[in-house]
Steps between C-alpha positions, in 0.01 A plus 500: 500500500162328455657200329735438793202460733338255262826304475536483876141377535553244225814376670320462833229305327762289321666409830171389645397291205840329475471376858137396429625301202709289740735407214745212484844658471821311421830687512747370239866557589826390343819649366539643148501208255333255740214447251220670697339660193481175303343310789257783585373482140436125547309556826287770334416265214419191710367640828331829405716736704572861398874571477607843629860616474582796724774608257265487200237705684756769588627509140142526366428788739814682379396447135150636571655844560288554814623721784560184702697352208725807476571479873588127472722567198689777681556282805636214291731740309634629831564144614238524775268218598137562407298520826315179589168685513531603134561142380229363730242749365581389144467134604166566675366683197607219264345237729166681511496566125580136415162368616683194637557389861821294451830676450866422444698804611840472339817670627329654801553545792863582423589559864363485854367855484298413184362193674392679817347788301304265270342317795431826687343680202303215342429295817584197282753230579620274219369145495858396439827610339626315193879517519700406191830384644775500238879512526675822407704311236187368328320839506814666361522239221134557404522879502820505297336256256224756444749780439744339260780723384466738792644285776767743615247784528260294701688276738559778754138619485375143535715441810377826654140385447579167670647679801202733531265200487698315768524798735143625459276207418644218709380659829147501352532130414634426849209689660236301311694178547468549877121505444509183289398690186795442266474245218854458370553383142830368368512733199835381364336213310349502147181707459268196471632343821470828688139533384415152629604619848307826462190315379508271805479807725204661321296193406243389759620178661217291354533633146760481231563822308527480123 
């Protein structure tokens, strides 16, 4: 039982120090195949942000074999949504361990409940939301291009993922848009052109990024 007490104390401390850090947080949202990952890698390279993917953190926790990981794995197997608090704790931990104070949080918040919980738990609001706007046809074309030879297996899954994104994530985008915090990128263009638009958002007005 002793370790649980230590963990709880460490978590309390972590919460405090994350707020003290006053980090710059950018939520990165876009449908599957919108090119978020590619552009996040560019921002990390040119602007010194740390890229955190909520999905990757959950998968890493499952792989670690921890008690928490087993619980997450069981929930996913049962088709349940992992509680916001679990994902947020993993994000907080990763932010503190990174030693950085600028973060791209990719694929989170997935829905309004995630969003409200993140702000309530961390007391942090994003500086802005980077929204990769891409037509369903273009995202489908890209995803099928990655999975050559398995089109019939994947088309239904891909469409389900689109629908989930539209139903869950668009309300989050609308919420932040009402606060003037959404930076919409036309993500249907070639990678280089999309990055020019992304760069213009991150580069200080008086400087040109490399």
